[in-house]
Short mmCIF file of N, CA and C in Angstrom, two decimals:
data_model
loop_
_atom_site.label_atom_id
_atom_site.label_comp_id
_atom_site.label_asym_id
_atom_site.label_seq_id
_atom_site.Cartn_x
_atom_site.Cartn_y
_atom_site.Cartn_z
N MET A 1 -50.93 8.82 -34.94
CA MET A 1 -51.48 8.26 -33.73
C MET A 1 -50.77 6.96 -33.37
N ARG A 2 -50.37 6.16 -34.37
CA ARG A 2 -49.67 4.91 -34.09
C ARG A 2 -48.40 5.17 -33.30
N HIS A 3 -47.66 6.19 -33.67
CA HIS A 3 -46.40 6.50 -32.99
C HIS A 3 -46.66 7.01 -31.57
N GLY A 4 -47.79 7.66 -31.39
CA GLY A 4 -48.13 8.16 -30.05
C GLY A 4 -48.33 7.03 -29.06
N ARG A 5 -49.06 5.98 -29.47
CA ARG A 5 -49.26 4.82 -28.59
C ARG A 5 -47.96 4.08 -28.37
N LEU A 6 -47.15 3.98 -29.40
CA LEU A 6 -45.87 3.28 -29.32
C LEU A 6 -44.96 3.93 -28.28
N ARG A 7 -45.07 5.24 -28.19
CA ARG A 7 -44.27 5.98 -27.23
C ARG A 7 -44.60 5.55 -25.80
N PHE A 8 -45.82 5.16 -25.52
CA PHE A 8 -46.22 4.74 -24.19
C PHE A 8 -46.07 3.24 -23.98
N VAL A 9 -46.25 2.45 -25.03
CA VAL A 9 -46.21 1.00 -24.93
C VAL A 9 -44.76 0.50 -24.86
N ALA A 10 -43.87 1.08 -25.63
CA ALA A 10 -42.48 0.61 -25.69
C ALA A 10 -41.81 0.62 -24.31
N PRO A 11 -41.90 1.70 -23.53
CA PRO A 11 -41.28 1.66 -22.21
C PRO A 11 -41.89 0.60 -21.29
N ALA A 12 -43.19 0.37 -21.42
CA ALA A 12 -43.84 -0.65 -20.60
C ALA A 12 -43.33 -2.04 -20.96
N VAL A 13 -43.17 -2.31 -22.25
CA VAL A 13 -42.66 -3.61 -22.71
C VAL A 13 -41.23 -3.80 -22.22
N ILE A 14 -40.42 -2.77 -22.33
CA ILE A 14 -39.03 -2.86 -21.87
C ILE A 14 -38.97 -3.12 -20.37
N ALA A 15 -39.82 -2.46 -19.61
CA ALA A 15 -39.84 -2.66 -18.16
C ALA A 15 -40.23 -4.09 -17.81
N VAL A 16 -41.24 -4.63 -18.49
CA VAL A 16 -41.68 -6.00 -18.24
C VAL A 16 -40.55 -6.98 -18.57
N LEU A 17 -39.89 -6.79 -19.69
CA LEU A 17 -38.79 -7.68 -20.09
C LEU A 17 -37.62 -7.58 -19.10
N ALA A 18 -37.34 -6.40 -18.64
CA ALA A 18 -36.24 -6.23 -17.67
C ALA A 18 -36.57 -6.92 -16.36
N LEU A 19 -37.80 -6.78 -15.89
CA LEU A 19 -38.20 -7.45 -14.65
C LEU A 19 -38.19 -8.96 -14.81
N ALA A 20 -38.58 -9.44 -15.94
CA ALA A 20 -38.58 -10.88 -16.19
C ALA A 20 -37.16 -11.41 -16.19
N GLY A 21 -36.22 -10.64 -16.71
CA GLY A 21 -34.83 -11.07 -16.72
C GLY A 21 -34.20 -11.06 -15.34
N CYS A 22 -34.70 -10.24 -14.44
CA CYS A 22 -34.13 -10.15 -13.09
C CYS A 22 -34.59 -11.29 -12.19
N SER A 23 -35.69 -11.92 -12.51
CA SER A 23 -36.19 -12.99 -11.65
C SER A 23 -35.71 -14.32 -12.20
N GLY A 24 -34.43 -14.58 -12.03
CA GLY A 24 -33.83 -15.79 -12.58
C GLY A 24 -34.01 -16.99 -11.70
N GLY A 25 -34.84 -16.95 -10.69
CA GLY A 25 -35.05 -18.10 -9.81
C GLY A 25 -33.82 -18.42 -9.00
N GLY A 26 -33.48 -19.68 -8.92
CA GLY A 26 -32.36 -20.12 -8.10
C GLY A 26 -31.03 -20.08 -8.83
N SER A 27 -31.01 -19.78 -10.12
CA SER A 27 -29.75 -19.83 -10.86
C SER A 27 -28.77 -18.78 -10.37
N GLY A 28 -29.24 -17.63 -9.92
CA GLY A 28 -28.34 -16.59 -9.42
C GLY A 28 -27.62 -17.04 -8.15
N ALA A 29 -28.31 -17.78 -7.31
CA ALA A 29 -27.69 -18.28 -6.08
C ALA A 29 -26.59 -19.28 -6.39
N ALA A 30 -26.80 -20.11 -7.41
CA ALA A 30 -25.78 -21.09 -7.78
C ALA A 30 -24.55 -20.39 -8.32
N ARG A 31 -24.74 -19.33 -9.11
CA ARG A 31 -23.59 -18.59 -9.63
C ARG A 31 -22.86 -17.88 -8.51
N ALA A 32 -23.56 -17.30 -7.56
CA ALA A 32 -22.92 -16.58 -6.46
C ALA A 32 -22.08 -17.52 -5.61
N ALA A 33 -22.53 -18.74 -5.44
CA ALA A 33 -21.79 -19.70 -4.64
C ALA A 33 -20.49 -20.12 -5.32
N ALA A 34 -20.44 -20.04 -6.64
CA ALA A 34 -19.25 -20.45 -7.38
C ALA A 34 -18.16 -19.39 -7.37
N VAL A 35 -18.48 -18.16 -7.00
CA VAL A 35 -17.50 -17.08 -6.99
C VAL A 35 -16.66 -17.21 -5.72
N PRO A 36 -15.33 -17.25 -5.85
CA PRO A 36 -14.49 -17.38 -4.66
C PRO A 36 -14.53 -16.11 -3.80
N ALA A 37 -14.30 -16.30 -2.53
CA ALA A 37 -14.25 -15.17 -1.61
C ALA A 37 -13.05 -14.29 -1.95
N PRO A 38 -13.14 -12.99 -1.72
CA PRO A 38 -12.00 -12.13 -2.00
C PRO A 38 -10.80 -12.51 -1.14
N ARG A 39 -9.63 -12.37 -1.70
CA ARG A 39 -8.40 -12.69 -0.98
C ARG A 39 -8.10 -11.57 0.00
N THR A 40 -7.79 -11.95 1.20
CA THR A 40 -7.40 -10.96 2.20
C THR A 40 -5.90 -11.05 2.39
N SER A 41 -5.32 -9.98 2.86
CA SER A 41 -3.89 -9.96 3.09
C SER A 41 -3.61 -9.51 4.51
N THR A 42 -2.42 -9.77 4.95
CA THR A 42 -2.00 -9.38 6.29
C THR A 42 -1.40 -7.97 6.25
N PRO A 43 -1.31 -7.31 7.38
CA PRO A 43 -0.63 -6.00 7.41
C PRO A 43 0.82 -6.11 6.94
N GLU A 44 1.46 -7.24 7.23
CA GLU A 44 2.85 -7.43 6.81
C GLU A 44 2.95 -7.49 5.28
N GLU A 45 2.01 -8.20 4.64
CA GLU A 45 2.02 -8.29 3.18
C GLU A 45 1.73 -6.93 2.54
N ASP A 46 0.77 -6.21 3.11
CA ASP A 46 0.44 -4.88 2.59
C ASP A 46 1.64 -3.95 2.72
N CYS A 47 2.28 -3.98 3.86
CA CYS A 47 3.47 -3.16 4.11
C CYS A 47 4.56 -3.49 3.09
N ARG A 48 4.83 -4.77 2.92
CA ARG A 48 5.90 -5.18 2.01
C ARG A 48 5.61 -4.73 0.58
N ARG A 49 4.37 -4.94 0.12
CA ARG A 49 4.02 -4.55 -1.24
C ARG A 49 4.16 -3.05 -1.46
N LEU A 50 3.68 -2.28 -0.48
CA LEU A 50 3.71 -0.82 -0.58
C LEU A 50 5.14 -0.29 -0.59
N ILE A 51 5.93 -0.74 0.36
CA ILE A 51 7.31 -0.26 0.44
C ILE A 51 8.13 -0.76 -0.74
N ASP A 52 7.95 -1.99 -1.12
CA ASP A 52 8.68 -2.54 -2.26
C ASP A 52 8.37 -1.73 -3.53
N TYR A 53 7.10 -1.45 -3.76
CA TYR A 53 6.70 -0.70 -4.96
C TYR A 53 7.37 0.68 -4.99
N TRP A 54 7.22 1.45 -3.90
CA TRP A 54 7.71 2.82 -3.91
C TRP A 54 9.23 2.90 -3.82
N ALA A 55 9.87 1.97 -3.14
CA ALA A 55 11.33 1.97 -3.10
C ALA A 55 11.89 1.66 -4.49
N ARG A 56 11.29 0.71 -5.18
CA ARG A 56 11.71 0.41 -6.55
C ARG A 56 11.52 1.63 -7.45
N ALA A 57 10.40 2.34 -7.26
CA ALA A 57 10.14 3.55 -8.06
C ALA A 57 11.23 4.59 -7.82
N MET A 58 11.67 4.73 -6.59
CA MET A 58 12.73 5.70 -6.28
C MET A 58 14.04 5.31 -6.96
N ILE A 59 14.39 4.04 -6.87
CA ILE A 59 15.65 3.57 -7.45
C ILE A 59 15.63 3.62 -8.97
N GLN A 60 14.49 3.34 -9.55
CA GLN A 60 14.38 3.30 -11.01
C GLN A 60 14.00 4.65 -11.62
N GLY A 61 13.78 5.67 -10.78
CA GLY A 61 13.48 7.00 -11.28
C GLY A 61 12.09 7.18 -11.84
N ASN A 62 11.11 6.48 -11.29
CA ASN A 62 9.71 6.61 -11.70
C ASN A 62 9.25 8.04 -11.48
N ARG A 63 8.47 8.57 -12.41
CA ARG A 63 8.05 9.98 -12.29
C ARG A 63 7.12 10.22 -11.10
N TRP A 64 6.49 9.16 -10.57
CA TRP A 64 5.59 9.33 -9.42
C TRP A 64 6.33 9.17 -8.10
N SER A 65 7.61 8.87 -8.13
CA SER A 65 8.34 8.61 -6.90
C SER A 65 8.47 9.84 -6.01
N GLY A 66 8.20 11.03 -6.53
CA GLY A 66 8.32 12.25 -5.75
C GLY A 66 7.10 12.60 -4.91
N LEU A 67 6.07 11.76 -4.92
CA LEU A 67 4.89 12.02 -4.09
C LEU A 67 5.29 11.98 -2.62
N ASP A 68 4.52 12.67 -1.77
CA ASP A 68 4.85 12.62 -0.35
C ASP A 68 4.32 11.32 0.27
N TRP A 69 4.70 11.07 1.52
CA TRP A 69 4.40 9.78 2.16
C TRP A 69 2.90 9.52 2.28
N GLU A 70 2.11 10.55 2.49
CA GLU A 70 0.66 10.35 2.59
C GLU A 70 0.07 9.98 1.23
N GLN A 71 0.55 10.61 0.17
CA GLN A 71 0.05 10.30 -1.17
C GLN A 71 0.42 8.88 -1.58
N LYS A 72 1.52 8.38 -1.04
CA LYS A 72 1.94 7.01 -1.33
C LYS A 72 1.19 5.99 -0.49
N GLY A 73 0.47 6.44 0.52
CA GLY A 73 -0.33 5.54 1.36
C GLY A 73 0.40 4.97 2.55
N PHE A 74 1.54 5.57 2.93
CA PHE A 74 2.32 5.08 4.06
C PHE A 74 1.76 5.55 5.40
N SER A 75 1.92 4.69 6.41
CA SER A 75 1.81 5.17 7.79
C SER A 75 3.13 5.89 8.09
N ILE A 76 3.20 6.57 9.19
CA ILE A 76 4.45 7.26 9.54
C ILE A 76 5.58 6.24 9.70
N ASP A 77 5.30 5.13 10.35
CA ASP A 77 6.32 4.10 10.55
C ASP A 77 6.75 3.48 9.22
N GLN A 78 5.82 3.26 8.31
CA GLN A 78 6.17 2.73 6.99
C GLN A 78 7.02 3.72 6.22
N HIS A 79 6.73 5.00 6.37
CA HIS A 79 7.52 6.02 5.70
C HIS A 79 8.97 5.99 6.19
N ALA A 80 9.14 5.89 7.49
CA ALA A 80 10.49 5.83 8.05
C ALA A 80 11.22 4.58 7.54
N LEU A 81 10.53 3.47 7.50
CA LEU A 81 11.10 2.23 7.01
C LEU A 81 11.46 2.37 5.52
N HIS A 82 10.58 2.96 4.75
CA HIS A 82 10.84 3.20 3.33
C HIS A 82 12.10 4.04 3.14
N GLU A 83 12.23 5.10 3.90
CA GLU A 83 13.40 5.98 3.77
C GLU A 83 14.69 5.22 4.08
N ARG A 84 14.69 4.38 5.12
CA ARG A 84 15.89 3.58 5.45
C ARG A 84 16.22 2.60 4.33
N ILE A 85 15.21 1.95 3.80
CA ILE A 85 15.44 0.96 2.74
C ILE A 85 15.93 1.64 1.46
N VAL A 86 15.37 2.79 1.12
CA VAL A 86 15.81 3.51 -0.08
C VAL A 86 17.26 3.97 0.08
N ALA A 87 17.62 4.46 1.26
CA ALA A 87 19.01 4.88 1.50
C ALA A 87 19.97 3.71 1.32
N ALA A 88 19.61 2.56 1.89
CA ALA A 88 20.46 1.36 1.74
C ALA A 88 20.50 0.91 0.28
N ALA A 89 19.38 1.00 -0.43
CA ALA A 89 19.33 0.57 -1.83
C ALA A 89 20.15 1.51 -2.72
N ARG A 90 20.14 2.79 -2.41
CA ARG A 90 20.97 3.73 -3.21
C ARG A 90 22.45 3.43 -3.03
N ALA A 91 22.85 3.13 -1.81
CA ALA A 91 24.24 2.75 -1.56
C ALA A 91 24.58 1.46 -2.30
N GLU A 92 23.67 0.50 -2.27
CA GLU A 92 23.88 -0.76 -2.97
C GLU A 92 23.93 -0.53 -4.49
N GLN A 93 23.11 0.36 -4.99
CA GLN A 93 23.08 0.67 -6.41
C GLN A 93 24.43 1.25 -6.85
N ARG A 94 24.98 2.15 -6.05
CA ARG A 94 26.28 2.74 -6.38
C ARG A 94 27.38 1.68 -6.35
N ALA A 95 27.30 0.77 -5.38
CA ALA A 95 28.36 -0.23 -5.21
C ALA A 95 28.24 -1.40 -6.19
N ARG A 96 27.02 -1.89 -6.40
CA ARG A 96 26.85 -3.15 -7.16
C ARG A 96 25.86 -3.09 -8.31
N GLY A 97 25.20 -1.96 -8.50
CA GLY A 97 24.28 -1.83 -9.63
C GLY A 97 22.81 -1.89 -9.23
N THR A 98 21.97 -1.57 -10.20
CA THR A 98 20.52 -1.46 -9.96
C THR A 98 19.89 -2.80 -9.58
N GLU A 99 20.28 -3.87 -10.25
CA GLU A 99 19.67 -5.18 -9.94
C GLU A 99 19.94 -5.58 -8.49
N ALA A 100 21.15 -5.35 -8.01
CA ALA A 100 21.48 -5.65 -6.61
C ALA A 100 20.65 -4.78 -5.66
N ALA A 101 20.44 -3.53 -6.04
CA ALA A 101 19.63 -2.62 -5.21
C ALA A 101 18.18 -3.11 -5.14
N LEU A 102 17.64 -3.58 -6.26
CA LEU A 102 16.26 -4.08 -6.28
C LEU A 102 16.13 -5.36 -5.44
N GLN A 103 17.14 -6.20 -5.47
CA GLN A 103 17.12 -7.40 -4.63
C GLN A 103 17.18 -7.03 -3.15
N LEU A 104 17.98 -6.03 -2.82
CA LEU A 104 18.05 -5.56 -1.43
C LEU A 104 16.69 -5.02 -0.98
N ILE A 105 16.03 -4.27 -1.83
CA ILE A 105 14.69 -3.74 -1.50
C ILE A 105 13.73 -4.88 -1.21
N ASP A 106 13.72 -5.87 -2.07
CA ASP A 106 12.83 -7.02 -1.89
C ASP A 106 13.10 -7.71 -0.55
N ARG A 107 14.33 -7.98 -0.28
CA ARG A 107 14.71 -8.69 0.95
C ARG A 107 14.42 -7.85 2.20
N GLN A 108 14.86 -6.59 2.19
CA GLN A 108 14.68 -5.77 3.39
C GLN A 108 13.22 -5.41 3.63
N SER A 109 12.44 -5.15 2.59
CA SER A 109 11.03 -4.80 2.80
C SER A 109 10.29 -5.99 3.42
N ARG A 110 10.61 -7.19 2.95
CA ARG A 110 9.97 -8.40 3.50
C ARG A 110 10.37 -8.59 4.97
N GLU A 111 11.66 -8.55 5.24
CA GLU A 111 12.15 -8.78 6.60
C GLU A 111 11.65 -7.72 7.59
N GLU A 112 11.76 -6.45 7.20
CA GLU A 112 11.39 -5.37 8.11
C GLU A 112 9.88 -5.28 8.34
N CYS A 113 9.10 -5.51 7.32
CA CYS A 113 7.64 -5.48 7.50
C CYS A 113 7.18 -6.63 8.40
N GLU A 114 7.84 -7.78 8.29
CA GLU A 114 7.53 -8.89 9.20
C GLU A 114 7.94 -8.53 10.63
N ARG A 115 9.15 -8.02 10.77
CA ARG A 115 9.67 -7.69 12.10
C ARG A 115 8.80 -6.63 12.78
N LEU A 116 8.33 -5.66 12.02
CA LEU A 116 7.54 -4.56 12.58
C LEU A 116 6.03 -4.80 12.47
N ARG A 117 5.66 -6.04 12.11
CA ARG A 117 4.24 -6.43 12.02
C ARG A 117 3.41 -5.47 11.17
N GLY A 118 3.96 -5.09 10.05
CA GLY A 118 3.24 -4.22 9.13
C GLY A 118 3.56 -2.76 9.28
N ALA A 119 4.25 -2.39 10.33
CA ALA A 119 4.65 -0.98 10.56
C ALA A 119 3.47 -0.03 10.40
N MET A 120 2.37 -0.36 11.04
CA MET A 120 1.15 0.43 10.87
C MET A 120 1.01 1.57 11.87
N GLY A 121 2.00 1.72 12.73
CA GLY A 121 1.90 2.74 13.78
C GLY A 121 2.09 4.16 13.28
N GLY A 122 1.88 5.06 14.19
CA GLY A 122 1.98 6.48 13.86
C GLY A 122 3.31 7.09 14.25
N GLY A 123 4.29 6.27 14.57
CA GLY A 123 5.59 6.81 14.94
C GLY A 123 5.59 7.42 16.33
N ARG A 124 6.68 8.05 16.66
CA ARG A 124 6.77 8.73 17.96
C ARG A 124 6.26 10.15 17.82
N HIS A 125 5.46 10.57 18.75
CA HIS A 125 4.90 11.93 18.69
C HIS A 125 5.45 12.76 19.82
#
């Protein structure tokens, strides 16, 4: 019989303790205020990061580099930009090596994403 009552009392005690722990008064508000706001990025930064990542993967032979443009998260315009940058980087890699190709990717992805304001469009239809 002792175990029978314990079966009903234990969940009630746990529930009371859990509710007591949730009512922390004003301390939760103070902690929430100390957490910094999430960092936001511009379309240009997002474009540069995305193209830079996947172009580097293509040049370095990453096993995921064969995904299609939608799986990589590109807009149509970003995909076209990525293809141009990868073509230029492959030529640079043949002429001057992989490090030079990676530097070209960094420079061109930054410049082109700025120039095209993130290249978020859907291309010509």
